[in-house]
Backbone as CSV, one residue per row, in Angstrom:
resi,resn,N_x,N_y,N_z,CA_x,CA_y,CA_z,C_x,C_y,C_z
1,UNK,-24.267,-19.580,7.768,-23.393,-19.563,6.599,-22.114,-20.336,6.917
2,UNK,-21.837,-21.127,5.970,-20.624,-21.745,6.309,-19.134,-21.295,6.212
3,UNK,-18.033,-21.335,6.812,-16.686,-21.050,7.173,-16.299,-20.656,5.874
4,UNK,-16.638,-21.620,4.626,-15.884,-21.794,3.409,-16.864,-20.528,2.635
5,UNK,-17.646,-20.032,2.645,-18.468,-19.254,2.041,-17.837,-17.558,2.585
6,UNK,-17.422,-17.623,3.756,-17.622,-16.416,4.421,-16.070,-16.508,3.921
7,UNK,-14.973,-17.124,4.195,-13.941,-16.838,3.663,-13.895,-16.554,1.699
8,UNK,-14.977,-17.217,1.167,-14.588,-16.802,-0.119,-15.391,-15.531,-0.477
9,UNK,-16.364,-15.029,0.049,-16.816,-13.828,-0.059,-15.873,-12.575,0.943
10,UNK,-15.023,-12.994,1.907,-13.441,-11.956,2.514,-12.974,-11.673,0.650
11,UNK,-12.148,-12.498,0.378,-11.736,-12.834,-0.654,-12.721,-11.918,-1.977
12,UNK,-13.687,-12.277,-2.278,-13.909,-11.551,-3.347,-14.338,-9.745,-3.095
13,UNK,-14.477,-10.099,-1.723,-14.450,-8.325,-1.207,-12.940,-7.734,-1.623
14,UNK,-12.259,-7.989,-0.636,-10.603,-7.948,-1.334,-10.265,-7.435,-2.896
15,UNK,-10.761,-8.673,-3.707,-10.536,-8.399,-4.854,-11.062,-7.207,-5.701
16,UNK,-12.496,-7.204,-4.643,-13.228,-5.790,-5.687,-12.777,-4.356,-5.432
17,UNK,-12.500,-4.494,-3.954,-11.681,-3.573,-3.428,-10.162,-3.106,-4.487
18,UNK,-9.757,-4.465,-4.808,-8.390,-4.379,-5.330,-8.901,-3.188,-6.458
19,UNK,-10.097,-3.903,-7.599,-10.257,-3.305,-8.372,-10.370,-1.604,-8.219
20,UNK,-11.044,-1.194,-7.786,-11.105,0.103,-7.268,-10.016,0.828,-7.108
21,UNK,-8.882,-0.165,-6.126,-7.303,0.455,-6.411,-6.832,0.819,-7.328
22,UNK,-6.967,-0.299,-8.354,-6.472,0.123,-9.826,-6.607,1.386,-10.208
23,UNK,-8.057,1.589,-10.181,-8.669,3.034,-11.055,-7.754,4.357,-10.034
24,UNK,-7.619,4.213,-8.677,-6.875,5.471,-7.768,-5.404,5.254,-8.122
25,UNK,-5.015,3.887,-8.555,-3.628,4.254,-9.350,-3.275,4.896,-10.312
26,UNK,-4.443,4.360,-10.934,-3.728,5.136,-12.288,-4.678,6.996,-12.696
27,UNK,-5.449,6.799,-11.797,-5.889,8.487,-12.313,-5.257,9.542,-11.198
28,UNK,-5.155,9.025,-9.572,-4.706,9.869,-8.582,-3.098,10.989,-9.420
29,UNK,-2.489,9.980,-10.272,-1.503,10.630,-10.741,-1.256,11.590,-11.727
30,UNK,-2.631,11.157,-12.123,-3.339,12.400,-13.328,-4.158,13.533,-13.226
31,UNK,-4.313,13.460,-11.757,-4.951,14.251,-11.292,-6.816,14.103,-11.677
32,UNK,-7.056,12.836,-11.455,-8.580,12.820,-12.291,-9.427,12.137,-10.996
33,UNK,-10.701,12.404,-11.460,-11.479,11.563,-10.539,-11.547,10.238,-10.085
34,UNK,-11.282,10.024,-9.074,-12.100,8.459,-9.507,-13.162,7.600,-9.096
35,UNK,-14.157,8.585,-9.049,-15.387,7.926,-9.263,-15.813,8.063,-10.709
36,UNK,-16.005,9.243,-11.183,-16.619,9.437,-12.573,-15.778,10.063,-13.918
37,UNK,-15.538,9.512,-14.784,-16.141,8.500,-15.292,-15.946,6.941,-14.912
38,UNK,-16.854,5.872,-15.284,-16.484,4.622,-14.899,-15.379,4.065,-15.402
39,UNK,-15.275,3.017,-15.200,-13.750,2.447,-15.992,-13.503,2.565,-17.352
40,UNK,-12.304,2.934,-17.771,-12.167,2.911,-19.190,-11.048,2.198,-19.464
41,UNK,-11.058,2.012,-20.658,-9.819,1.010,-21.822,-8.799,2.538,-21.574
42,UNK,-7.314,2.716,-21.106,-6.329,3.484,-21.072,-5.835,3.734,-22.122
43,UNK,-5.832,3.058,-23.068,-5.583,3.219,-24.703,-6.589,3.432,-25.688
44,UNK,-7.631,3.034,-25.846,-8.669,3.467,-26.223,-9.797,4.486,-26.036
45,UNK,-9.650,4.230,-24.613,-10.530,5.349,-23.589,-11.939,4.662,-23.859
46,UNK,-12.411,3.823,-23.998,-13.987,2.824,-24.236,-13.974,2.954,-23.115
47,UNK,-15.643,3.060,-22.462,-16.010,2.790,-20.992,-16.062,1.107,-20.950
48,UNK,-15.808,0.336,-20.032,-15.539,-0.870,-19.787,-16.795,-1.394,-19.400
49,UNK,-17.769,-2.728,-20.026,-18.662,-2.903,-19.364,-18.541,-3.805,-17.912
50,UNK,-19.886,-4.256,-17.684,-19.921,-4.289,-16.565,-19.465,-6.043,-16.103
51,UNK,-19.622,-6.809,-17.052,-19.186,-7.731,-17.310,-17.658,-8.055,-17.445
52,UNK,-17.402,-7.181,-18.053,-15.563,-7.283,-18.400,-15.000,-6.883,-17.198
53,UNK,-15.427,-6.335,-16.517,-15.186,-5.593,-14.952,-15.059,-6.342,-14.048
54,UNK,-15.400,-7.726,-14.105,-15.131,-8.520,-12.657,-13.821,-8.925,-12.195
55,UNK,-13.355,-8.519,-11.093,-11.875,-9.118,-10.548,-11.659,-10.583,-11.016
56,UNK,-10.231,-10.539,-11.570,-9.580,-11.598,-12.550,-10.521,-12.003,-13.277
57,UNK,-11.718,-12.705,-13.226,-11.986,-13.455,-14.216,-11.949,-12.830,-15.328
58,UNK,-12.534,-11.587,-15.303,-12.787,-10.537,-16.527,-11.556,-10.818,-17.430
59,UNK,-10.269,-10.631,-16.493,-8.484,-10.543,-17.300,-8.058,-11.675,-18.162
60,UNK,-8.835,-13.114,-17.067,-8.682,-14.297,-17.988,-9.500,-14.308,-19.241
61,UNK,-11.195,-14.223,-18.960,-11.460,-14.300,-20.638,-11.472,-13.247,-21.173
62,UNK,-10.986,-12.454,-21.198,-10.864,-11.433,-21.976,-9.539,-11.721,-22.792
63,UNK,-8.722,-12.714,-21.922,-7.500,-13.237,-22.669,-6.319,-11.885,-22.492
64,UNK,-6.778,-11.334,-21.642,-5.336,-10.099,-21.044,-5.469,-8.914,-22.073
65,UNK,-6.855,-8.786,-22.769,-6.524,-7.914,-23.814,-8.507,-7.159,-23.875
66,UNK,-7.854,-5.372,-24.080,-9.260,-5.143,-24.243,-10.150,-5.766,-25.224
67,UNK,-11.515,-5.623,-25.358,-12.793,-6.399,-25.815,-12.973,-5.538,-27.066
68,UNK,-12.440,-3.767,-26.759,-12.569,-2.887,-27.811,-11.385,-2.818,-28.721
69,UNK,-10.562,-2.882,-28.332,-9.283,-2.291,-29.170,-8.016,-2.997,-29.392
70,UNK,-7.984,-4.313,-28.584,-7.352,-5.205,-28.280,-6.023,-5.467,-27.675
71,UNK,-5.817,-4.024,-27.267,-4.760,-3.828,-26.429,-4.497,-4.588,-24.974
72,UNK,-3.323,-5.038,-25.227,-2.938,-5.826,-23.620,-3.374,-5.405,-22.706
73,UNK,-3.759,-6.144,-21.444,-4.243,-5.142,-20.367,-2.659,-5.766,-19.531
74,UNK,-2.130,-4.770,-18.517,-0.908,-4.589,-17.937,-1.304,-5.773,-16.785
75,UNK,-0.232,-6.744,-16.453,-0.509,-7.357,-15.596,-0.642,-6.860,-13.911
76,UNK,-0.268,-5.497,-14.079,-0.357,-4.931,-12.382,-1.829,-5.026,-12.238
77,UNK,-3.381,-5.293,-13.188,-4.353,-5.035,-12.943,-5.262,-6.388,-12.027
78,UNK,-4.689,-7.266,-12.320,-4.956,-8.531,-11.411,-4.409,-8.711,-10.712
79,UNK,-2.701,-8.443,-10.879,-1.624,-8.466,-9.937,-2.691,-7.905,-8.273
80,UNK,-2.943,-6.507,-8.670,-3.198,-5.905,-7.602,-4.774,-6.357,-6.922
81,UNK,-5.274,-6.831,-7.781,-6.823,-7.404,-6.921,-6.582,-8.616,-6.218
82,UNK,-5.371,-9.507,-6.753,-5.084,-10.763,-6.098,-4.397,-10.265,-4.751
83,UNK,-3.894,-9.287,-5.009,-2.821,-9.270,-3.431,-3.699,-8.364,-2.251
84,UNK,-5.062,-7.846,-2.982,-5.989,-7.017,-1.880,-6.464,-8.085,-1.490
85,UNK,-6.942,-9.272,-2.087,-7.639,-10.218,-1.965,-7.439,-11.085,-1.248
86,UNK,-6.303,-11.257,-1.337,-5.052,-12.077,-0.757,-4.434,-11.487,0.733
87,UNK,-4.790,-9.802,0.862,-4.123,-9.524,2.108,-4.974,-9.681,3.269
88,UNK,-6.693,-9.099,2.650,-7.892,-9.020,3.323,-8.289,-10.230,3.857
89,UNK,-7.996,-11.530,3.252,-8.172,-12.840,3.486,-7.235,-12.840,4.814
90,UNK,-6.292,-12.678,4.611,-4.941,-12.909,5.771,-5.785,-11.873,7.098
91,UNK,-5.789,-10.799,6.959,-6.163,-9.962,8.144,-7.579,-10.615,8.604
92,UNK,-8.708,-11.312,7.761,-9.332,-11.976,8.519,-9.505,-13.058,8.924
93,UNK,-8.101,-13.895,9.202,-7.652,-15.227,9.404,-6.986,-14.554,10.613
94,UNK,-6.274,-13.724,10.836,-5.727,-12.815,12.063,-7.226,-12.394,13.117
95,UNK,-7.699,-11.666,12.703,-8.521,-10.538,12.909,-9.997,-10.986,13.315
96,UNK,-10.420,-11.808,12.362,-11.894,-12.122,12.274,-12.291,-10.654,11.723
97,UNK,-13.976,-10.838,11.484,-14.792,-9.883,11.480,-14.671,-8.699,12.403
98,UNK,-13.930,-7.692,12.522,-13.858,-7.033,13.469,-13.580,-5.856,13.573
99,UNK,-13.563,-4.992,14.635,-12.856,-3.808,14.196,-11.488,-3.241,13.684
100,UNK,-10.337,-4.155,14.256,-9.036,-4.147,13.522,-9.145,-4.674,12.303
101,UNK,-10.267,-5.668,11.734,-10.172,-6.045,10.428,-10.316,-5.030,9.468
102,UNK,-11.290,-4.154,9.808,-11.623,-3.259,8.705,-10.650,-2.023,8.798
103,UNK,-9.933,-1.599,9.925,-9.039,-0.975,10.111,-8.143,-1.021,9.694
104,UNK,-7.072,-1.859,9.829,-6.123,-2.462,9.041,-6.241,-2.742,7.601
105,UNK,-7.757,-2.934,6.913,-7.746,-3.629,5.882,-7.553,-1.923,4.946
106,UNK,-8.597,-0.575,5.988,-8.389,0.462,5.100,-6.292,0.999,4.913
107,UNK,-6.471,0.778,5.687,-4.765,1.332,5.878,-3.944,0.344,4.926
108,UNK,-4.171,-1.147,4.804,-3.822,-1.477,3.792,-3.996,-1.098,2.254
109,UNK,-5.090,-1.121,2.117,-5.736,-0.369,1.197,-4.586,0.687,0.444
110,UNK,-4.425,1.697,1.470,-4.241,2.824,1.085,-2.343,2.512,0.918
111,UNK,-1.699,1.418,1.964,-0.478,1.630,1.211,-0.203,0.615,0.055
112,UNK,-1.535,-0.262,-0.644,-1.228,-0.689,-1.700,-1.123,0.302,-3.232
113,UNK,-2.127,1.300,-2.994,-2.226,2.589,-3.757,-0.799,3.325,-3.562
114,UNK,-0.103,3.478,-2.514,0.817,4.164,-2.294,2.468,3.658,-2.965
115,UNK,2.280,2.224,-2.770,3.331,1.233,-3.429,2.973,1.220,-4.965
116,UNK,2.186,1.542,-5.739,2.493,1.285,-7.137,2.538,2.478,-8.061
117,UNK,1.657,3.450,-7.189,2.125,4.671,-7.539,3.244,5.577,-7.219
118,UNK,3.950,4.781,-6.255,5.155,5.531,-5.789,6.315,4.640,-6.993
119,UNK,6.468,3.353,-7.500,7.179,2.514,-8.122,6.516,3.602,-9.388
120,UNK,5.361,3.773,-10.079,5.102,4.322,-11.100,5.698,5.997,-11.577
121,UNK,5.489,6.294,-10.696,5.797,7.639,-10.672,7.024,8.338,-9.726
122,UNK,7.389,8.089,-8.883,8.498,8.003,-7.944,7.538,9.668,-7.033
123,UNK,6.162,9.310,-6.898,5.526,10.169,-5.770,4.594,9.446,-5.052
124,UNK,4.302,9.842,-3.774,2.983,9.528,-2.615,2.893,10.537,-2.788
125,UNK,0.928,10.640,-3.263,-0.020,11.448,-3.237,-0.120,12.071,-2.020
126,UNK,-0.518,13.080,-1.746,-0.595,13.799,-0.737,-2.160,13.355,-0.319
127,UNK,-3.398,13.465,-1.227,-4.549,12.902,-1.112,-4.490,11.497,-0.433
128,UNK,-3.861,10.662,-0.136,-3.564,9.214,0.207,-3.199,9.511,1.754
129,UNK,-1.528,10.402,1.520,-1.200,10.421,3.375,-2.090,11.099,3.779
130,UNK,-1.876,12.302,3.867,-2.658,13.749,4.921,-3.962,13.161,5.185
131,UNK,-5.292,12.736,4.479,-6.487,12.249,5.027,-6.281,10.745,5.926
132,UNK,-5.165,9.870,5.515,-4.859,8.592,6.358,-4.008,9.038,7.488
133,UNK,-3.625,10.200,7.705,-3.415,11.167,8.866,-4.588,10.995,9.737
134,UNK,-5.413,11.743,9.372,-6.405,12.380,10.084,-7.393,11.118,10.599
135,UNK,-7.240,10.327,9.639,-8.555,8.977,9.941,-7.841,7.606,11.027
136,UNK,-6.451,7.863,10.945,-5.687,6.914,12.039,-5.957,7.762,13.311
137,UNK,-6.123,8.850,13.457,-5.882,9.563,14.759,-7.710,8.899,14.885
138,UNK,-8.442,9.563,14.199,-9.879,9.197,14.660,-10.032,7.856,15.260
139,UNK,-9.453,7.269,14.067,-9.362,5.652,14.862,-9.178,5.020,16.372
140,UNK,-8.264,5.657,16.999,-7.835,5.910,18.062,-8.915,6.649,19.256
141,UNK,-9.463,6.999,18.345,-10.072,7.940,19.281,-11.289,7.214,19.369
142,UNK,-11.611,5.861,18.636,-12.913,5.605,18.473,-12.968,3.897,18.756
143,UNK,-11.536,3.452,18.347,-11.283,2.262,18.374,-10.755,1.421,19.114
144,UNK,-10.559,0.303,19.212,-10.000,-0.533,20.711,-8.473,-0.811,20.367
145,UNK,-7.834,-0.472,19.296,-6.517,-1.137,19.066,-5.512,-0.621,19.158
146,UNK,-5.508,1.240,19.672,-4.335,1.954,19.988,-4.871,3.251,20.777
147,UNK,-4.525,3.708,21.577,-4.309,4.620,22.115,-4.199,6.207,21.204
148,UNK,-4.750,7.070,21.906,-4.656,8.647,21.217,-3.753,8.968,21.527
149,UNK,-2.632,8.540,22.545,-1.422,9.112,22.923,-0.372,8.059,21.759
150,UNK,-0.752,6.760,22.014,0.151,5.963,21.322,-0.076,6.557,19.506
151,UNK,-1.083,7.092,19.013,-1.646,7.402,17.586,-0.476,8.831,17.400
152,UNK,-0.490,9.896,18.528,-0.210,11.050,18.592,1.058,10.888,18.660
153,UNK,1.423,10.240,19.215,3.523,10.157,19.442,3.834,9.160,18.155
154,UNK,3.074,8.082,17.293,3.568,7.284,16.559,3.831,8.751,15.105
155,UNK,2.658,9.699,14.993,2.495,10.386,14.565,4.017,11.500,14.355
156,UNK,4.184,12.194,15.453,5.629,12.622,15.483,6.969,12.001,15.506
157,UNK,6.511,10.871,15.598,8.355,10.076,15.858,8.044,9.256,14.259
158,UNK,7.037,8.951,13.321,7.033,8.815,12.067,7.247,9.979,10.966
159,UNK,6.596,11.124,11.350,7.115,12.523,10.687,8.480,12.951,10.999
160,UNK,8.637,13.185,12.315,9.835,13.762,12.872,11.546,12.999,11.975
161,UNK,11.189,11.791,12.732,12.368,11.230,12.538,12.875,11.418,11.132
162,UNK,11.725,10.776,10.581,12.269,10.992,8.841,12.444,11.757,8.552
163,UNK,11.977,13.083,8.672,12.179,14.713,7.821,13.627,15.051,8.452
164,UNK,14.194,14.474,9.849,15.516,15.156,9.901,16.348,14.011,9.606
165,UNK,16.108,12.672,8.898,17.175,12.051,8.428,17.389,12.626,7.219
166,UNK,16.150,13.252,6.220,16.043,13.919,4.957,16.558,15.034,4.991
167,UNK,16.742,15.633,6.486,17.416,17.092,6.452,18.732,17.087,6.319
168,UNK,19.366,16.181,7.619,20.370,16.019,7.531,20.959,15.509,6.298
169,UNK,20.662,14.641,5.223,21.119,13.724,4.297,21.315,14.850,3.426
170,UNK,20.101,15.619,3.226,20.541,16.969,2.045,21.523,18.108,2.438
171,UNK,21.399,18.046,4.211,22.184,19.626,4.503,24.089,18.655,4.154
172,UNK,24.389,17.616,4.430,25.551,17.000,3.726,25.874,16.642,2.511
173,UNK,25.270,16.083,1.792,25.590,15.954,0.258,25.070,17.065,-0.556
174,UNK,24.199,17.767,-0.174,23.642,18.948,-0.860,22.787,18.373,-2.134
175,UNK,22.210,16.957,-1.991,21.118,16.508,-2.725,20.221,16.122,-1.839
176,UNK,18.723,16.115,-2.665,17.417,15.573,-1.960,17.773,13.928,-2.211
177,UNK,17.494,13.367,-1.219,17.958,11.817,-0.591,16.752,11.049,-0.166
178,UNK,15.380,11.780,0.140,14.135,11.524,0.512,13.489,12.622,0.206
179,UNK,11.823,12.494,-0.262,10.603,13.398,-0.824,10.585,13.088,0.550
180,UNK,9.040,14.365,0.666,8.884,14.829,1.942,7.020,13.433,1.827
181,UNK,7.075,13.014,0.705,6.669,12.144,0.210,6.070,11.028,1.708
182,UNK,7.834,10.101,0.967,7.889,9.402,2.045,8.113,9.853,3.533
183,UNK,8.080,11.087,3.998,7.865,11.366,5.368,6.550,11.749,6.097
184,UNK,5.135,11.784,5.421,4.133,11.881,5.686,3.724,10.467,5.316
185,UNK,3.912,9.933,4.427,3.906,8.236,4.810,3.847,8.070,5.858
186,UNK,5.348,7.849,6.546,5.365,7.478,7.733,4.964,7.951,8.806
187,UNK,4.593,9.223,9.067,3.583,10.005,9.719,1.914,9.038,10.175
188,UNK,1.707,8.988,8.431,0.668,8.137,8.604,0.570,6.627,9.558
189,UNK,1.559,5.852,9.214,1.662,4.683,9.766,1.872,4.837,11.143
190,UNK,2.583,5.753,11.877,2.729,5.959,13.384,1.317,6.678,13.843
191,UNK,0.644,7.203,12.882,-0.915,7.611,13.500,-1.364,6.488,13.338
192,UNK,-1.552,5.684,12.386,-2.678,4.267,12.688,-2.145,3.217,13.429
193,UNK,-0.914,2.988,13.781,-0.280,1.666,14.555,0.712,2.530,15.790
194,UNK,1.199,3.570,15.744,1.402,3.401,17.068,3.551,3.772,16.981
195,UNK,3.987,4.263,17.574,5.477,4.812,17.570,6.021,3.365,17.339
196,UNK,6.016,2.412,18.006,6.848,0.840,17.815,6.882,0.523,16.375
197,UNK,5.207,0.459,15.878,5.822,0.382,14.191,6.435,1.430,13.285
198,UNK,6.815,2.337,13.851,7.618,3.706,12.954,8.898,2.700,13.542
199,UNK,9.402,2.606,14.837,10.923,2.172,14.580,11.090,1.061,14.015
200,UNK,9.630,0.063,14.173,9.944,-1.254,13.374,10.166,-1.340,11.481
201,UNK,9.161,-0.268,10.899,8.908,-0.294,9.561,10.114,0.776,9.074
202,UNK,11.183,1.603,9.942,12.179,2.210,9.471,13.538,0.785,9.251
203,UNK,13.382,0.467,10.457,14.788,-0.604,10.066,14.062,-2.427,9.290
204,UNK,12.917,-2.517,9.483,12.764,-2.972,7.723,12.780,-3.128,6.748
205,UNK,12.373,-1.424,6.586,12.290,-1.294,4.944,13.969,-0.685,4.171
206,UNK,14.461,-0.023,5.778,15.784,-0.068,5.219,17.024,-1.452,4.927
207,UNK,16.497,-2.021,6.011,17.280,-3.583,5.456,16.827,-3.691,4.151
208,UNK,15.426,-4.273,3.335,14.963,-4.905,2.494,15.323,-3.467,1.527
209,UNK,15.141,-2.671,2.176,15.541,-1.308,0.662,16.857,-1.182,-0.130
210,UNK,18.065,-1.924,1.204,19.626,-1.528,1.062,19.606,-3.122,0.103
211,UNK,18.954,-4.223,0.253,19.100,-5.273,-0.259,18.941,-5.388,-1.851
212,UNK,17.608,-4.762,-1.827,16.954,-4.692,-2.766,17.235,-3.711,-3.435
213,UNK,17.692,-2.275,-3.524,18.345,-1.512,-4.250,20.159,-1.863,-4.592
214,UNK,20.525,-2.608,-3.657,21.982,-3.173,-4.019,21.392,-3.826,-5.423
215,UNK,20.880,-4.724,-5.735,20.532,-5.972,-6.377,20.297,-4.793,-7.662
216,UNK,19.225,-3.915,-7.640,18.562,-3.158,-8.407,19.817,-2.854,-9.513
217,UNK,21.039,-2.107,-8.415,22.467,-1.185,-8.997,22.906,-2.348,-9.636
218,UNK,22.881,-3.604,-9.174,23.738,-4.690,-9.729,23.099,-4.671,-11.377
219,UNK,22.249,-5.455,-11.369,20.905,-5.221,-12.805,20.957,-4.314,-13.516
220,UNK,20.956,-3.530,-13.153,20.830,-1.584,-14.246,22.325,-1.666,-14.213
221,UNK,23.162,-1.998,-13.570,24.804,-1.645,-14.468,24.653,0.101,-13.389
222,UNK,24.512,0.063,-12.600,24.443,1.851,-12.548,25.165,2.381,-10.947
223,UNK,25.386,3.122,-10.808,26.462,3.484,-9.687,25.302,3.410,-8.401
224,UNK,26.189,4.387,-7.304,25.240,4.272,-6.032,24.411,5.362,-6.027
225,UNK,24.547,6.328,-6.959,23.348,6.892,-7.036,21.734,6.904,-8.228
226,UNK,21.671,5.297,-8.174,20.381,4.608,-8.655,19.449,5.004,-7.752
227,UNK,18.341,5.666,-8.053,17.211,6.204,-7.359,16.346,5.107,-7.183
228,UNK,15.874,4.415,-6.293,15.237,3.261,-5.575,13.893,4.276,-4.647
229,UNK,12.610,3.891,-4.981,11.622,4.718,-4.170,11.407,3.742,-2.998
230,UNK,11.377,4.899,-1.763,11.830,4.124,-0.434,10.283,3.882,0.083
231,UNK,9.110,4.983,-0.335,7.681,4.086,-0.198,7.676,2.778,-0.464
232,UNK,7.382,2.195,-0.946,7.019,0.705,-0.857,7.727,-0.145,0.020
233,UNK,8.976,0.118,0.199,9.609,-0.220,1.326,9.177,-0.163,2.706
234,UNK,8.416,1.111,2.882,7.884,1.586,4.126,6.884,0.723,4.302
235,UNK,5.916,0.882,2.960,4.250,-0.056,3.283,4.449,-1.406,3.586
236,UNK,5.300,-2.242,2.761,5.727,-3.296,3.125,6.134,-3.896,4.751
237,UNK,6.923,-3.030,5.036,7.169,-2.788,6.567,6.215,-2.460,7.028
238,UNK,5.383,-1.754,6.746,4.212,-1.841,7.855,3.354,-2.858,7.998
239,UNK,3.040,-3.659,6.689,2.251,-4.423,6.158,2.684,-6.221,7.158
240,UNK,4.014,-5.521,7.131,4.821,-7.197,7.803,4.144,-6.536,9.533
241,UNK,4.530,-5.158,10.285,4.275,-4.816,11.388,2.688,-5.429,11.578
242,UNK,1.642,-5.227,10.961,0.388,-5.484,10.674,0.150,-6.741,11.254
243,UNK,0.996,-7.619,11.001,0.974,-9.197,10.411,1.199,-10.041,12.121
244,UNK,2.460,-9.605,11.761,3.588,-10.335,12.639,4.671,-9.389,13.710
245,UNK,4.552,-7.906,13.418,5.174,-7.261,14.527,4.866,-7.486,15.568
246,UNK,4.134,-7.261,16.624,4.551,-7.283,18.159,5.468,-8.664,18.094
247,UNK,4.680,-9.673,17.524,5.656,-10.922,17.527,7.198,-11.136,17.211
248,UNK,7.466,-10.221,16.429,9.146,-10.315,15.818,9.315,-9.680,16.743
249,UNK,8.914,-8.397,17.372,9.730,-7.676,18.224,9.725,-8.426,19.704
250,UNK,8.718,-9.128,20.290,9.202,-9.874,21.176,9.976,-11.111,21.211
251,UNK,9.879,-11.867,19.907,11.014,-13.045,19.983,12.743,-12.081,19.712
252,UNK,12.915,-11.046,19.452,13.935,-10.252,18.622,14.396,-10.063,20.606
253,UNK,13.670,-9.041,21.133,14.352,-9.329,22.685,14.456,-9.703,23.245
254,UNK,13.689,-11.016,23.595,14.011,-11.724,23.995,15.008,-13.043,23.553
């Protein structure tokens, strides 16, 4: 099989994958299944056929609008198959076929679900962290790319740290400043990568969070207490750790 085939079938894996995200975005928050029922029109509630169902193309001729009812379809729905598509491609331009590919690609996975439902709703599912808990430690235990000690300490110094910056932040202002949300997040990410990316994806996502929520307060007209959800910040940071961490952190000390 040729180079160009195997990369465009990465790619449309990605994308179908993406699709699938969609449906755990938008029902995980509703508390609904998502395997059954199959896809439906959100405004109409029509089951979607199987045709209209294919990553992007479906969005283009369909012309961005259901087939039943003619309601817009939201652009986060391609948005998000292009950037699974788009990330899975990247990790196997890194990675190859391999065991960190599919590793990384689930953990991606799961903080692309975590980033739009945390922007949507201002929560991380508990169904998302606590089982990406348990399946980073296995990983470790099964896999060539981290250590059960390095899984087990990334584990406490990603829980730990955060729940007493959240402690401390509330036992002083006497407001919640962080969900316990985003502290099993990061739990998660120090079980699948390891304690280095908990300190790397904390002073990341807080640079790009303090940047990007400055900008936010600027836009909304609104004081410093504009609520900015600090998940996506985190996944992002991990997502860059994924990529290019050991590398930033060794050109950074040296």
């Amino acid at each position: 099989m040729s180079p160009s085939i195997i990369h465009f079938f990465v790619i449309f894996f990605g994308c179908c994958i993406g699709s699938f995200l969609n449906v755990c975005i938008y029902r995980l928050p509703h508390d609904l299944s998502v395997v059954s029922p199959r896809s439906f029109c959100p405004n109409c509630r029509a089951l979607i056929r199987g045709y209209d169902n294919i990553p992007l193309l479906s969005f283009i001729f369909l012309g961005g609008k259901c087939r039943n009812c003619g309601a817009k379809i939201a652009w986060r729905y391609p948005l998000v198959e292009l950037v699974t598509g788009g990330l899975a491609w990247g990790l196997f331009l890194k990675y190859g076929l391999s065991f960190p590919f599919f590793s990384f690609f689930i953990l991606t996975a799961a903080l692309i679900v975590v980033t739009f439902v945390d922007l949507d709703h201002r929560i991380i599912p508990d169904v998302i962290s606590l089982p990406g808990i348990a399946i980073g430690i296995l990983w470790a235990f099964i896999g060539p790319t981290l250590s059960v000690q390095d899984s087990l300490i990334g584990l406490a110094v990603g829980g730990g740290s955060l729940w007493a910056v959240a402690f401390v932040y509330e036992a002083v202002t006497k407001r919640e400043g962080m969900g316990m949300g985003d502290v099993k997040l990061l739990a998660m990410i120090g079980a699948w990568l390891g304690w280095k990316s908990v300190i790397f994806t904390i002073f990341f996502a807080s640079f790009t969070g303090t940047l990007i929520g400055g900008l936010a307060m600027v836009i909304h007209k609104q004081g410093r207490h504009y609520a900015v959800p600090f998940g996506p910040f985190l996944a992002f940071g991990a997502l860059v750790y994924i990529f290019w961490g050991p590398e930033i952190i060794r050109w950074y000390l040296g």
